[in-house]
CSV table of C-alpha atoms in Angstrom, one decimal:
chain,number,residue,atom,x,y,z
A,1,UNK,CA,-115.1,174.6,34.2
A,2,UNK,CA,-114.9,174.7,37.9
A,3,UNK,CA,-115.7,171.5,40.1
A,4,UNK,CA,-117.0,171.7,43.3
A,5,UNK,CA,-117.1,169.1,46.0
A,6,UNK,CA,-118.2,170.0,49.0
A,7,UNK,CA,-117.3,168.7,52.8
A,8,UNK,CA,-120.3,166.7,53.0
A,9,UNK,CA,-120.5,164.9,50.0
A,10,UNK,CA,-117.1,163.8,51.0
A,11,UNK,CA,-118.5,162.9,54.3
A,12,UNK,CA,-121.7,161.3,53.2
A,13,UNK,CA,-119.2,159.2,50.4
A,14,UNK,CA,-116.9,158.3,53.1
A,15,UNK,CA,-119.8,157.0,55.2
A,16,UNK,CA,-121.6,154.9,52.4
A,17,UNK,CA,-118.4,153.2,52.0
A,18,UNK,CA,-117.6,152.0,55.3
A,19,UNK,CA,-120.5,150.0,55.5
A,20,UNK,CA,-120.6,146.5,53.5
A,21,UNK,CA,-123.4,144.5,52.9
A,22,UNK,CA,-123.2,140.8,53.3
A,23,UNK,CA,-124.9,138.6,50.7
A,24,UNK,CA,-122.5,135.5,50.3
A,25,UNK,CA,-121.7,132.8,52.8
A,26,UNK,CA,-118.6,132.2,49.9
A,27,UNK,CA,-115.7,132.4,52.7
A,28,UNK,CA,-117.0,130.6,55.5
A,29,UNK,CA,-118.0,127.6,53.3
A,30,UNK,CA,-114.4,127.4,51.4
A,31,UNK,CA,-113.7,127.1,55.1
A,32,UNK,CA,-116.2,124.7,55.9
A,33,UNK,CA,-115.2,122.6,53.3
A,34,UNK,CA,-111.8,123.5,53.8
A,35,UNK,CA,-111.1,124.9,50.4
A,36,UNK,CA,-109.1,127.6,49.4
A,37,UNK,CA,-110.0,130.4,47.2
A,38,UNK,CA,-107.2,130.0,45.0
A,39,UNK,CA,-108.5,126.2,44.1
A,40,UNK,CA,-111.5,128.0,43.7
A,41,UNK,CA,-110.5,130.6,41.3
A,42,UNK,CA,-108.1,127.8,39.1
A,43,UNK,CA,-111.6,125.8,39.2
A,44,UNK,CA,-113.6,128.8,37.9
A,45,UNK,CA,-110.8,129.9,35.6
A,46,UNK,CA,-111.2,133.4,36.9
A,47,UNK,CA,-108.1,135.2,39.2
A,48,UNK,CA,-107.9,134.9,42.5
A,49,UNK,CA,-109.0,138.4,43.1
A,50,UNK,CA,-112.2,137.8,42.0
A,51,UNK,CA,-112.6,134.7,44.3
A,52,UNK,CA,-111.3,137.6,47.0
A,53,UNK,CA,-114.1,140.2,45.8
A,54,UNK,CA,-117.0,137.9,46.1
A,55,UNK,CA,-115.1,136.5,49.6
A,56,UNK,CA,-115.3,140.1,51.2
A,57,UNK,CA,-118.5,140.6,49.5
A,58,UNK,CA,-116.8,143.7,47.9
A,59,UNK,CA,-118.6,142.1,44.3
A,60,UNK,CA,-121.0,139.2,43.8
A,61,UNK,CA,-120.8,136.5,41.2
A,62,UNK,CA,-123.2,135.9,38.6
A,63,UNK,CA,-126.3,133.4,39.6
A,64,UNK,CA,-124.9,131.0,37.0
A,65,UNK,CA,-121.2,131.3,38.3
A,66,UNK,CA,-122.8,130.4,42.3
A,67,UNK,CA,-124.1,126.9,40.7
A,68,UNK,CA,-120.7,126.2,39.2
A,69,UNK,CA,-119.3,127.2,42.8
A,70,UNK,CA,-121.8,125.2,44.7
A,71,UNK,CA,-121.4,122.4,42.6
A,72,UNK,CA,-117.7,122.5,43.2
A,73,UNK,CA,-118.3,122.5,46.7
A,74,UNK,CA,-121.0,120.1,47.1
A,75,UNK,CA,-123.7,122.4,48.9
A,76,UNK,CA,-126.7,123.6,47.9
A,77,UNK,CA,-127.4,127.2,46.3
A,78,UNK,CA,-129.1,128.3,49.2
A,79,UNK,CA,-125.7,127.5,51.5
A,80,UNK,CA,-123.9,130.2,49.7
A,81,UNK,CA,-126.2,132.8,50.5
A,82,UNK,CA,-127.3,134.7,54.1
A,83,UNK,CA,-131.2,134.9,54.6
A,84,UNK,CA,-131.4,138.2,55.8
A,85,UNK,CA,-128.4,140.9,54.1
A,86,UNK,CA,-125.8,141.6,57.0
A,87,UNK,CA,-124.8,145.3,57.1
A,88,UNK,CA,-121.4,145.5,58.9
A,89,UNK,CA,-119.0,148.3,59.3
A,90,UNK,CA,-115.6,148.7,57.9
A,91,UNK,CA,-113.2,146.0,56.0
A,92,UNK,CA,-114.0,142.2,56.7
């Protein structure tokens, strides 16, 4: 068997990846509220990783893990999210 890749699929990959979508407000209200993401992740029982992940908007959480996380930091639902998805290039 013989696999081929050729230069622009690794092209068209490397360009899909450098481009991140913005969902979460997660980071800037752990800021706000002057939180860290480890008390975060010890509070959600999940590593600190994950509490990374959903930071960088590299993952989301689930809907019912974002009330547990608003409810830990006293804002509303809505507070965690952006409006409109932010498309930004490269790492955050």
């Amino acid at each position: 068997m013989i696999l081929y890749i050729s230069n622009l699929s690794i092209i068209t990959f490397a360009v899909m990846n450098s481009k991140r979508i913005h969902y979460n407000r997660i980071k800037s209200v752990l800021v706000d509220k002057k939180k860290s993401s480890k008390v975060l992740a010890e509070h959600l029982k999940t590593t600190p990783q994950t509490v990374s992940n959903w930071c960088t908007n590299l993952r989301q959480p689930s809907i019912p893990q974002l009330f547990t996380i608003a409810k830990f930091l006293n804002v509303r639902i809505m507070d965690l999210l952006v409006e409109d998805a932010e498309i930004t290039a490269g790492a955050a």
